[in-house]
Short mmCIF file of C-alpha atoms (C1' of nucleotides) in Angstrom, two decimals:
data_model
loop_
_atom_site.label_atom_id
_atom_site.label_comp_id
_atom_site.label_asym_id
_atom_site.label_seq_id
_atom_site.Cartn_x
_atom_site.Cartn_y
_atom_site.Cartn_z
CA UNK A 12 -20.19 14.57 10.78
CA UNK A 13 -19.86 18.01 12.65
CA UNK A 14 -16.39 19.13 12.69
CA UNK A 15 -14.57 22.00 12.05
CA UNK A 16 -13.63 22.46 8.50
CA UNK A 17 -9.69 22.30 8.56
CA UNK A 18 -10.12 19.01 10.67
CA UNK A 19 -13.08 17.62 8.27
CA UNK A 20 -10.91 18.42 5.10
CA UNK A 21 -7.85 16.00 6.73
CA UNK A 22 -10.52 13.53 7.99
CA UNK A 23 -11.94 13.07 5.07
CA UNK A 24 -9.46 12.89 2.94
CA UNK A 25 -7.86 10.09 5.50
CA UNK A 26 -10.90 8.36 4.92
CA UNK A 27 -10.52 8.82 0.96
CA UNK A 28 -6.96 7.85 0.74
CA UNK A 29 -7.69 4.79 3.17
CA UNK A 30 -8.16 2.40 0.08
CA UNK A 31 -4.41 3.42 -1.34
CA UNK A 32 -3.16 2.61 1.86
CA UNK A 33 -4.43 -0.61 2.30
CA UNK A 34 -6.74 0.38 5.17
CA UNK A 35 -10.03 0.75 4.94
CA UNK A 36 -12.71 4.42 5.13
CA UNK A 37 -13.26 4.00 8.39
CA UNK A 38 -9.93 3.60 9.89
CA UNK A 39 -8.36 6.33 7.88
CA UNK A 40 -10.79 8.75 9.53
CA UNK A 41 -10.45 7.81 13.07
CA UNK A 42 -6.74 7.51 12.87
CA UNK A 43 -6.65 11.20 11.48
CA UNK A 44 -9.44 12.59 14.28
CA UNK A 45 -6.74 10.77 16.82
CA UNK A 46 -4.00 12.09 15.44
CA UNK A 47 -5.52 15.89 15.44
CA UNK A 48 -7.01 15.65 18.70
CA UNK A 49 -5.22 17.11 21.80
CA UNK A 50 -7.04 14.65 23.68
CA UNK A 51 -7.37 11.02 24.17
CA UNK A 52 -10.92 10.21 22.51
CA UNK A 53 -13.19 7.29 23.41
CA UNK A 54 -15.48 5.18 21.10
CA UNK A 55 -18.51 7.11 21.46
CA UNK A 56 -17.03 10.91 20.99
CA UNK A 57 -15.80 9.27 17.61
CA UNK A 58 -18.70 7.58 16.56
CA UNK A 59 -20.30 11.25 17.45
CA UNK A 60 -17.54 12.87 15.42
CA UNK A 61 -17.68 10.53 12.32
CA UNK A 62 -20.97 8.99 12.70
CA UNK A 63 -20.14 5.62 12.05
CA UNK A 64 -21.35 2.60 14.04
CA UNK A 65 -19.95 1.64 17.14
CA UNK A 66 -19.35 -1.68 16.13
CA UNK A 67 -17.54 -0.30 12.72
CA UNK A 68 -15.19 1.94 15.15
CA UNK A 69 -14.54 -0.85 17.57
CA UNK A 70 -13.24 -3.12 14.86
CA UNK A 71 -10.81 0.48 13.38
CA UNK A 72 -9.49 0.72 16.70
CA UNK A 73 -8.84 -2.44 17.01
CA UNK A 74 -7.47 -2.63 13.51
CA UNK A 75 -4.93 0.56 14.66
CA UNK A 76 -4.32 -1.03 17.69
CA UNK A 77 -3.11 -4.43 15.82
CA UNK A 78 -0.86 -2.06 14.05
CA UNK A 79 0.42 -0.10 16.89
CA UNK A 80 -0.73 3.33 15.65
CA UNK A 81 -2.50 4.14 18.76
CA UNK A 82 -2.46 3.60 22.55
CA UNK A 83 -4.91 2.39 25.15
CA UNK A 84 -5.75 4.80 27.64
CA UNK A 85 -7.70 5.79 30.92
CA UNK A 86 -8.97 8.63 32.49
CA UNK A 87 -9.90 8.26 36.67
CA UNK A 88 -13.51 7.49 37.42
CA UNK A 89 -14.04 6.68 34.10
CA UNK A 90 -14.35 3.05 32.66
CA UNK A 91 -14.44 4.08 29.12
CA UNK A 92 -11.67 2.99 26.56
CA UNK A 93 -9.51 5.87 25.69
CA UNK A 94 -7.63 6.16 22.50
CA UNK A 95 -4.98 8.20 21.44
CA UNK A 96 -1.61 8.58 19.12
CA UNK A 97 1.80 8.39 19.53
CA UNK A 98 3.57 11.90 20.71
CA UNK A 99 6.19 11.91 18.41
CA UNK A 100 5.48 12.15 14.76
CA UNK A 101 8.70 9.55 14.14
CA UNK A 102 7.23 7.10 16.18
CA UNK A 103 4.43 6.91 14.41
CA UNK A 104 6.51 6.53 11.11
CA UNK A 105 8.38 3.39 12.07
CA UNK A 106 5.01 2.09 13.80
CA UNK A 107 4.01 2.63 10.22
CA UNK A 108 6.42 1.10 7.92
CA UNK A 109 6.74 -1.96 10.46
CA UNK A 110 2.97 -2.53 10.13
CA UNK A 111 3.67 -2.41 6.14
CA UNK A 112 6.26 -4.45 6.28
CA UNK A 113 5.01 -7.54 8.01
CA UNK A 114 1.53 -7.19 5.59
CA UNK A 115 3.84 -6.28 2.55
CA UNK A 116 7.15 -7.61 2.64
CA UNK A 117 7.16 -10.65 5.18
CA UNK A 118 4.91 -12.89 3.23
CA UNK A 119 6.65 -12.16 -0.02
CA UNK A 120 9.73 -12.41 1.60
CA UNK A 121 8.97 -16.38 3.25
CA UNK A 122 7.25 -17.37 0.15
CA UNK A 123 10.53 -16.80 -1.79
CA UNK A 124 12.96 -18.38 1.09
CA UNK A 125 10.76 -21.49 0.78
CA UNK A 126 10.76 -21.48 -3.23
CA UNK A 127 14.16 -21.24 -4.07
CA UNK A 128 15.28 -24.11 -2.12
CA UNK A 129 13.15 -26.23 -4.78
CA UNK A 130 14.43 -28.24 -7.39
CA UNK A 131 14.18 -26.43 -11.07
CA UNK A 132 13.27 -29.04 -13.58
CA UNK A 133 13.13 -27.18 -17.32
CA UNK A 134 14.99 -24.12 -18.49
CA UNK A 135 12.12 -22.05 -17.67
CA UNK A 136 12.00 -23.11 -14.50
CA UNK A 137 15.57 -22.14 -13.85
CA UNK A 138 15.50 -18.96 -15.28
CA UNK A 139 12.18 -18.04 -13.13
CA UNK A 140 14.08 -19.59 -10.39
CA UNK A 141 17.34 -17.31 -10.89
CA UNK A 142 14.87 -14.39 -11.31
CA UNK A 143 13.05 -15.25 -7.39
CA UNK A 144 16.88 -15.64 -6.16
CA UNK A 145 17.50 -11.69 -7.27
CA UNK A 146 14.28 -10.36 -5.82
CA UNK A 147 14.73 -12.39 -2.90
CA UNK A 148 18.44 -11.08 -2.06
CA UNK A 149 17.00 -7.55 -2.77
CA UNK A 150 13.93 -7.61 -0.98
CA UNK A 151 16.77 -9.22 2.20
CA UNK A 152 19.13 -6.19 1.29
CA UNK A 153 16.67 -3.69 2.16
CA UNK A 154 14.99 -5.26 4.90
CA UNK A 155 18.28 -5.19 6.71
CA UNK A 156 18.66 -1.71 5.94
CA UNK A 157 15.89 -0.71 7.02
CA UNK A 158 16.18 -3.07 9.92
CA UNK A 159 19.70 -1.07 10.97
CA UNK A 160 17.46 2.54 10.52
CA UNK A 161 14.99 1.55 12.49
CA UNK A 162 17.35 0.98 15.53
CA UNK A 163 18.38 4.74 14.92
CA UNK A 164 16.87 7.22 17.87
CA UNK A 165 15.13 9.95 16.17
CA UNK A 166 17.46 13.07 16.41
CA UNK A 167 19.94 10.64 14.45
CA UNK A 168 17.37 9.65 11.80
CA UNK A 169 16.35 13.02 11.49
CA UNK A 170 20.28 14.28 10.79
CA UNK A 171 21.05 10.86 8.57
CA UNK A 172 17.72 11.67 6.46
CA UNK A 173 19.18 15.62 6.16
CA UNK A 174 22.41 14.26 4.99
CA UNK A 175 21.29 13.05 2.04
CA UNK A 176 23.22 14.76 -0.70
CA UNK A 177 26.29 15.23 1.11
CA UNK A 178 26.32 11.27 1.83
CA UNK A 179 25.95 10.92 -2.36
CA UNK A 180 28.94 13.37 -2.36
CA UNK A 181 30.64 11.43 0.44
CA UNK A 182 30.00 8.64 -1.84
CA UNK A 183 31.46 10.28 -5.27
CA UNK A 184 34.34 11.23 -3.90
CA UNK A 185 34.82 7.98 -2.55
CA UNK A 186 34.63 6.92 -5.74
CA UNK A 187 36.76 9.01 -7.13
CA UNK A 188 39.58 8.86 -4.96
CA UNK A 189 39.36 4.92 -4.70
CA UNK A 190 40.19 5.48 -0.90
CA UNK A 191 38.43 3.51 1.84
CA UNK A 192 36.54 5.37 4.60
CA UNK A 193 38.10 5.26 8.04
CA UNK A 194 34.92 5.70 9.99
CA UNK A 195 35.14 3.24 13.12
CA UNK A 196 37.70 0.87 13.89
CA UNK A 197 35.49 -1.05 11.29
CA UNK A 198 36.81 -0.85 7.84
CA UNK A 199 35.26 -2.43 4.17
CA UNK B 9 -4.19 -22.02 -15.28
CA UNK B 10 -1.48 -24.47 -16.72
CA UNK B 11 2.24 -23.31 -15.86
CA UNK B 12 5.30 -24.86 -14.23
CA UNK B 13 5.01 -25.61 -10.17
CA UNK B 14 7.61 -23.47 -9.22
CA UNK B 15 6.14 -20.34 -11.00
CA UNK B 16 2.58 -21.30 -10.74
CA UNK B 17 3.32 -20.59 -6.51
CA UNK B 18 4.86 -17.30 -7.55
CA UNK B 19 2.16 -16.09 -9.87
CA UNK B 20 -0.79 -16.93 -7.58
CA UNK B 21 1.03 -15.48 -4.57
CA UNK B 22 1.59 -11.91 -5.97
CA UNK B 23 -2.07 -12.62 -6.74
CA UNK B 24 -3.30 -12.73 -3.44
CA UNK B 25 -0.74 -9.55 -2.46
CA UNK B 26 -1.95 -7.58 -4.86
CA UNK B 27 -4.93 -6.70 -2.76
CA UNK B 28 -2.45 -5.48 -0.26
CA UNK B 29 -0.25 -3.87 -2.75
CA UNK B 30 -2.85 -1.47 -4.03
CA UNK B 31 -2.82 -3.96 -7.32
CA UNK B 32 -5.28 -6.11 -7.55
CA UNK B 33 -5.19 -9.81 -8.27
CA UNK B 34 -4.99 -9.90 -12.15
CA UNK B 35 -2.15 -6.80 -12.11
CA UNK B 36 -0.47 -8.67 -9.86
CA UNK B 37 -0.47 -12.30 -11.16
CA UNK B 38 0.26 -10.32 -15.05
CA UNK B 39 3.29 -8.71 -13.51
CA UNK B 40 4.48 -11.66 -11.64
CA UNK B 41 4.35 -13.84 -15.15
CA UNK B 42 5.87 -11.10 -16.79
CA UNK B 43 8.51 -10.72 -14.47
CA UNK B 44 9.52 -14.86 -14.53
CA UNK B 45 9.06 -15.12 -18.68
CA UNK B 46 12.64 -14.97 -20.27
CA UNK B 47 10.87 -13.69 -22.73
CA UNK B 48 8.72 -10.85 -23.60
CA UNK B 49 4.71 -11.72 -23.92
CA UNK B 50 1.78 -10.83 -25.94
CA UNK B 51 -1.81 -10.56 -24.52
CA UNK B 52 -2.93 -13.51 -25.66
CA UNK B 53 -0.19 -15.64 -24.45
CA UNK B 54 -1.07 -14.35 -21.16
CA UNK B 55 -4.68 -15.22 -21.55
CA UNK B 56 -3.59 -18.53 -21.79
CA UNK B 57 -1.56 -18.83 -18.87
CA UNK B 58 -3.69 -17.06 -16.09
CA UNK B 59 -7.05 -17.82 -17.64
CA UNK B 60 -8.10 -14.30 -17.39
CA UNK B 61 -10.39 -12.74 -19.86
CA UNK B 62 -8.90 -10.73 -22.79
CA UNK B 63 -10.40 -7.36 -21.51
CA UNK B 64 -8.80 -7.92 -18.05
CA UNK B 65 -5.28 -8.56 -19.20
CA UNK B 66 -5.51 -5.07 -21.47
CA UNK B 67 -6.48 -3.07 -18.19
CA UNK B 68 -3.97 -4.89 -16.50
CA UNK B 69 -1.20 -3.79 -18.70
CA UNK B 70 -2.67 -0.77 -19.14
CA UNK B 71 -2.29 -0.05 -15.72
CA UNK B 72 1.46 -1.99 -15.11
CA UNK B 73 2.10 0.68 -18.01
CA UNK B 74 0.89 3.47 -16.42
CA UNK B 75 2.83 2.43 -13.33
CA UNK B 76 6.48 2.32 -15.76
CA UNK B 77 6.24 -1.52 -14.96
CA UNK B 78 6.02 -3.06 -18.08
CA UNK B 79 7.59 -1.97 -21.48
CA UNK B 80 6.02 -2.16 -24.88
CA UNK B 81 8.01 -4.45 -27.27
CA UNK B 82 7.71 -5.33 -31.20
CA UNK B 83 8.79 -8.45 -32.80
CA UNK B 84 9.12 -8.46 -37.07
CA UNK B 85 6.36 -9.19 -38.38
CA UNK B 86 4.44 -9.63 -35.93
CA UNK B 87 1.69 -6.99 -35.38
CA UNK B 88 1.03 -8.12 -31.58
CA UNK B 89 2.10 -6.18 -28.77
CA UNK B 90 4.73 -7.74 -26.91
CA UNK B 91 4.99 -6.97 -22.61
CA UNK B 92 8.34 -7.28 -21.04
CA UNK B 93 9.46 -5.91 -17.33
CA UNK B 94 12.80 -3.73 -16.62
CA UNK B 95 16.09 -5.99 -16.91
CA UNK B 96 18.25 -4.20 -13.86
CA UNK B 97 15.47 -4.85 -10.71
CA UNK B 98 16.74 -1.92 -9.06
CA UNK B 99 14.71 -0.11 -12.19
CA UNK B 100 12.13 -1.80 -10.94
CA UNK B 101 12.32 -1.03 -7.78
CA UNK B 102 12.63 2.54 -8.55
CA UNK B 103 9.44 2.54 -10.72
CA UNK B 104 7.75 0.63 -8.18
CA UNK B 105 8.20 3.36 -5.44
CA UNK B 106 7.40 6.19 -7.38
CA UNK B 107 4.53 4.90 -9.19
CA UNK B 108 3.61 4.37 -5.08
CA UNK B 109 4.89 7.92 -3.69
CA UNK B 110 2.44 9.67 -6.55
CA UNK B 111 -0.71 7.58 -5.82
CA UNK B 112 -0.11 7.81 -1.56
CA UNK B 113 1.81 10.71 -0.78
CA UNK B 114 1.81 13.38 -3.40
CA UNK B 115 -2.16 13.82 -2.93
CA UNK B 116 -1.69 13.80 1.10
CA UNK B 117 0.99 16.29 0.53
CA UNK B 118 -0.82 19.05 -1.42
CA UNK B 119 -3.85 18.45 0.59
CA UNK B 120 -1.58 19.50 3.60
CA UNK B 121 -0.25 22.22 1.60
CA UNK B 122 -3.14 23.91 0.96
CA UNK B 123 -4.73 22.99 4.43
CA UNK B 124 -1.82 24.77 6.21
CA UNK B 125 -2.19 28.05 4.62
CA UNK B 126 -5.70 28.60 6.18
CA UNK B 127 -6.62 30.57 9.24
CA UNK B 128 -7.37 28.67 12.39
CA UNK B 129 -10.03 30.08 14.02
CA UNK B 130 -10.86 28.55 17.84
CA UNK B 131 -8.00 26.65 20.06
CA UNK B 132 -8.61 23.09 18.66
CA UNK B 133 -8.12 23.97 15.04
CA UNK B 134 -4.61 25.22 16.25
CA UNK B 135 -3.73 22.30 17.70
CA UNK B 136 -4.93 20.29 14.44
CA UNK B 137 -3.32 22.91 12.51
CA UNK B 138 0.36 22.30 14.19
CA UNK B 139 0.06 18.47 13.83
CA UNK B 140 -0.62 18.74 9.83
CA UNK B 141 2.37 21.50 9.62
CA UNK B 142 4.38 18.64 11.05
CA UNK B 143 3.07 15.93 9.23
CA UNK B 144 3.71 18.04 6.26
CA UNK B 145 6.86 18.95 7.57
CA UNK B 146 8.23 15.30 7.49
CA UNK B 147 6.40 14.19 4.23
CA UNK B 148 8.26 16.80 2.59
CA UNK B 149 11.53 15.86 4.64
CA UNK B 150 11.45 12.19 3.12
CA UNK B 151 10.03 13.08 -0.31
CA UNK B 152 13.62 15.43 -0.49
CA UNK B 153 15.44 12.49 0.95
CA UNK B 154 13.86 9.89 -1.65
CA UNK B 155 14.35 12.18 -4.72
CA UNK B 156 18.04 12.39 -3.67
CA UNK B 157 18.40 8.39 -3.40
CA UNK B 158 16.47 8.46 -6.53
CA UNK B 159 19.15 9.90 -8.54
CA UNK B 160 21.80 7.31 -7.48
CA UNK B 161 22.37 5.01 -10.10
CA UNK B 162 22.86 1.26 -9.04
CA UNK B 163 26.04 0.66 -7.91
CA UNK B 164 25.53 3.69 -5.47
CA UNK B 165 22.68 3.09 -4.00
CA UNK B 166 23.71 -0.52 -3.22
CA UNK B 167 27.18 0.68 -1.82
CA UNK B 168 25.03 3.19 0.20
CA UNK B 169 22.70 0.56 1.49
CA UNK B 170 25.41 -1.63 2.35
CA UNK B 171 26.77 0.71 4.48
CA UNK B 172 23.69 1.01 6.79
CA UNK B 173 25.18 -0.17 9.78
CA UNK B 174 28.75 1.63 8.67
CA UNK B 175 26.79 4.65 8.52
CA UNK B 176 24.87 4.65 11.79
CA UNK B 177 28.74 4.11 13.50
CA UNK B 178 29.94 6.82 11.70
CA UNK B 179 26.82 9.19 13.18
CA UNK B 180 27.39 7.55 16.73
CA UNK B 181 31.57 8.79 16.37
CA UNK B 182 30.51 12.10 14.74
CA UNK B 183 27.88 12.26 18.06
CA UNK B 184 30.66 11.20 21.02
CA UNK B 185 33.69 13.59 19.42
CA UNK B 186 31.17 16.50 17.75
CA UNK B 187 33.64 17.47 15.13
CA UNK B 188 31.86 18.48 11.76
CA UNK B 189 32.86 15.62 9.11
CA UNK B 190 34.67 16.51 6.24
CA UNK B 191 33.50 15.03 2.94
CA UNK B 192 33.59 17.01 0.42
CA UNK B 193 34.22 21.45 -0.29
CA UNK B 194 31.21 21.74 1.51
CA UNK B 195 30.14 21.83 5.13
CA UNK B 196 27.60 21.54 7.90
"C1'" DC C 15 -23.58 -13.42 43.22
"C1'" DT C 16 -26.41 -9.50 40.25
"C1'" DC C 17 -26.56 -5.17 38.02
"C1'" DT C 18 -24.88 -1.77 34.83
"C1'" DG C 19 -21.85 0.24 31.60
"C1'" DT C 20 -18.92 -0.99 28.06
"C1'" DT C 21 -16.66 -3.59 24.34
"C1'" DT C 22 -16.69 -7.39 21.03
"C1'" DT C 23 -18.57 -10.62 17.84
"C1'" DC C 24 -21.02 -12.00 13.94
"C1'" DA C 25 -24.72 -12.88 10.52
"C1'" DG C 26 -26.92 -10.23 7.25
"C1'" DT C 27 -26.88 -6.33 4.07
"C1'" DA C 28 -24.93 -2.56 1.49
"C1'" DT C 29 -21.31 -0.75 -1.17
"C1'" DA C 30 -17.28 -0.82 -3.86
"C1'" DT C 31 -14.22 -3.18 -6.87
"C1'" DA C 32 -12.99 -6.56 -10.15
"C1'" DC C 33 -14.13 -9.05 -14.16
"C1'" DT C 34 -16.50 -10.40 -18.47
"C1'" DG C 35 -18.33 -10.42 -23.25
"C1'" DA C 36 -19.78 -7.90 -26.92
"C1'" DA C 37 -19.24 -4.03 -29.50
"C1'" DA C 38 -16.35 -0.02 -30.99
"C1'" DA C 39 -12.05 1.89 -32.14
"C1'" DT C 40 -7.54 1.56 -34.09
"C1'" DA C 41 -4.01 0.52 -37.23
"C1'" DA C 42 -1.42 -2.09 -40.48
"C1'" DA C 43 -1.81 -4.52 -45.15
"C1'" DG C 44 -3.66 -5.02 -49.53
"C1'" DC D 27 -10.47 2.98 -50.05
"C1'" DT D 28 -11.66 -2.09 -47.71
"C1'" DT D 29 -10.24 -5.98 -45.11
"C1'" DT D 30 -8.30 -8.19 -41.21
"C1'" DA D 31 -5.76 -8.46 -36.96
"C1'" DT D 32 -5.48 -6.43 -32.74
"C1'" DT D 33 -6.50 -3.46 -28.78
"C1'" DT D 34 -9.69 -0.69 -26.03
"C1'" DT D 35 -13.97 0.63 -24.02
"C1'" DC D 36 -17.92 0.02 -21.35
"C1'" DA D 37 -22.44 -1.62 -19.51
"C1'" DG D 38 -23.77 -5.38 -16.94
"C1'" DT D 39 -22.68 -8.96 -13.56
"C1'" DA D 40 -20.02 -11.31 -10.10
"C1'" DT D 41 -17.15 -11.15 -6.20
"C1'" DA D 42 -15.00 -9.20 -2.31
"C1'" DT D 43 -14.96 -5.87 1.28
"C1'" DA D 44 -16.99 -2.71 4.42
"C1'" DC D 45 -20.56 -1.67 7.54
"C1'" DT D 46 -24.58 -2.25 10.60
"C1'" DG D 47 -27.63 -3.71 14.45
"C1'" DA D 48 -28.63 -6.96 17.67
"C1'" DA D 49 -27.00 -10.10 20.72
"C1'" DA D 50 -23.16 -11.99 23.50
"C1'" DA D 51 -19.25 -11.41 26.31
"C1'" DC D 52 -16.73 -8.92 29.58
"C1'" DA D 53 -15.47 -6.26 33.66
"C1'" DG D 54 -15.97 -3.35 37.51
"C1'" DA D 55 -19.29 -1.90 41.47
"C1'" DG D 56 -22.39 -3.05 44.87
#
DNA sequence: CTCTGTTTTCAGTATATACTGAAAATAAAG
DNA sequence: CTTTATTTTCAGTATATACTGAAAACAGAG
């Protein structure tokens, strides 16, 4: 690995941090050398970069591919495979979290839908039963949260995410008060 | 491994996961029994139900402890250590998060910190420089956001997450009319 | 079609992580 | 203090995951 030391300290610690994020050395580096980069890279300048081997950076690529973190590209005259990130950073956040989710969440989430429409037997059965109920509704709850957030165009998730404290405010007063919220036509 | 059908699928499933959850398959399996039991357990009961070996289920619990997932319980007379998890699951879901934000984001985050205040020297460290200030930028943007959300107790945060698609209206009117909303003293 | 540059696959090997059993440490009870 | 019940540590071993190199598949150019 030759690269300039700001960009080695981020690759490397992409690489390090890979494990924690459920991805693996290799893929944490060559997502961060993407992600750096001002320019589209192909397999070869990475493998030169990271000095893996080209079959280990074919299979991250196609790992980030899988998880729509980067983009197939082409240059003219040039048959190479090009790689590169998304331009905005908030793409690549919901790109992100959706990949989590459907490795995380969506398994959980079917193995629970399919479980509680069994028959408990014992006590113990029902209690374990009433507990799978309550982490399925909540595990539901915030899926369709963040279901509605990721609809949201960035400039609006951006100003949502800086509202924070004023929306708990918002939500004290409301409290408070005991007065519904006339924000749409929509009321609770 | 001799436990009731319906639990059995649980237990083994949040086995498997726990590879993906950055747990691996004893943690997870020990949590998920923990979780079901209506009662607290000791080590040894949970030998016995997930055929693990003694030393395993102490570094398991050692680690759900370390994590805020499990609590330490006493019975009279009774020198064993008894395991039990949260009662409210939203206490569990707000161990669960930070126990994650401190193993994948706080290290990112001070590595950026301290990567940002160096000099770039040629063109391309600029350009790598930038994208980490941004990436930095955001972490820091949703770390604020989460510590606010962190502080609501229960019943807020469920109100608040209830709202989702209230709230994204609410931005869309705000948007079309551009008058600042009034919530509480304080304004945009 | 063949030739050439490129990507993908996959069996074998290396590395990292999980797991065990035995021994050491701890702590309550006598 | 010693004894006994319990938990923790840790070196060694097993298992799972990552990685490589060689060969196969693919795709555009002639």
């Amino acid at each position: 690995m030759n690269l300039p030391p700001l960009i080695q300290t981020f690759v490397l610690h992409f690489g390090e941090m890979g494990s924690r994020w459920g991805i693996n050395r290799t893929v944490g580096q060559i997502y961060a050398l993407l992600y750096l980069s001002d320019q589209p890279l192909n397999a070869d300048q990475i493998v030169e970069s990271l000095g893996f081997s080209r079959s280990n950076v074919a299979m991250g690529l196609k790992e980030l591919a899988s998880m729509n973190l980067v983009m197939l590209k082409h240059k003219p005259d040039d048959r190479k495979d090009y790689f590169d990130t998304h331009e905005d950073i908030w793409d690549i956040v919901r790109n992100l979290v959706e990949a989590r989710r459907k490795r995380e969440v969506e398994p959980t989430l079917s193995m629970l839908r399919s479980i509680i429409l069994e028959q408990p037997v014992t006590d113990v059965e029902k209690h374990a039963q009433k507990k799978m109920h309550e982490m399925h509704d909540l595990i539901e709850m915030l899926t369709r949260w963040y279901k509605e957030m990721q609809r949201l165009e960035t400039e609006r998730l951006v100003r949502f995410l800086n509202m924070g404290a004023k929306i708990y405010d918002f939500f004290q007063f409301k409290n408070k008060t005991d007065h519904p919220i006339e924000t749409t036509s929509e009321s609770d």
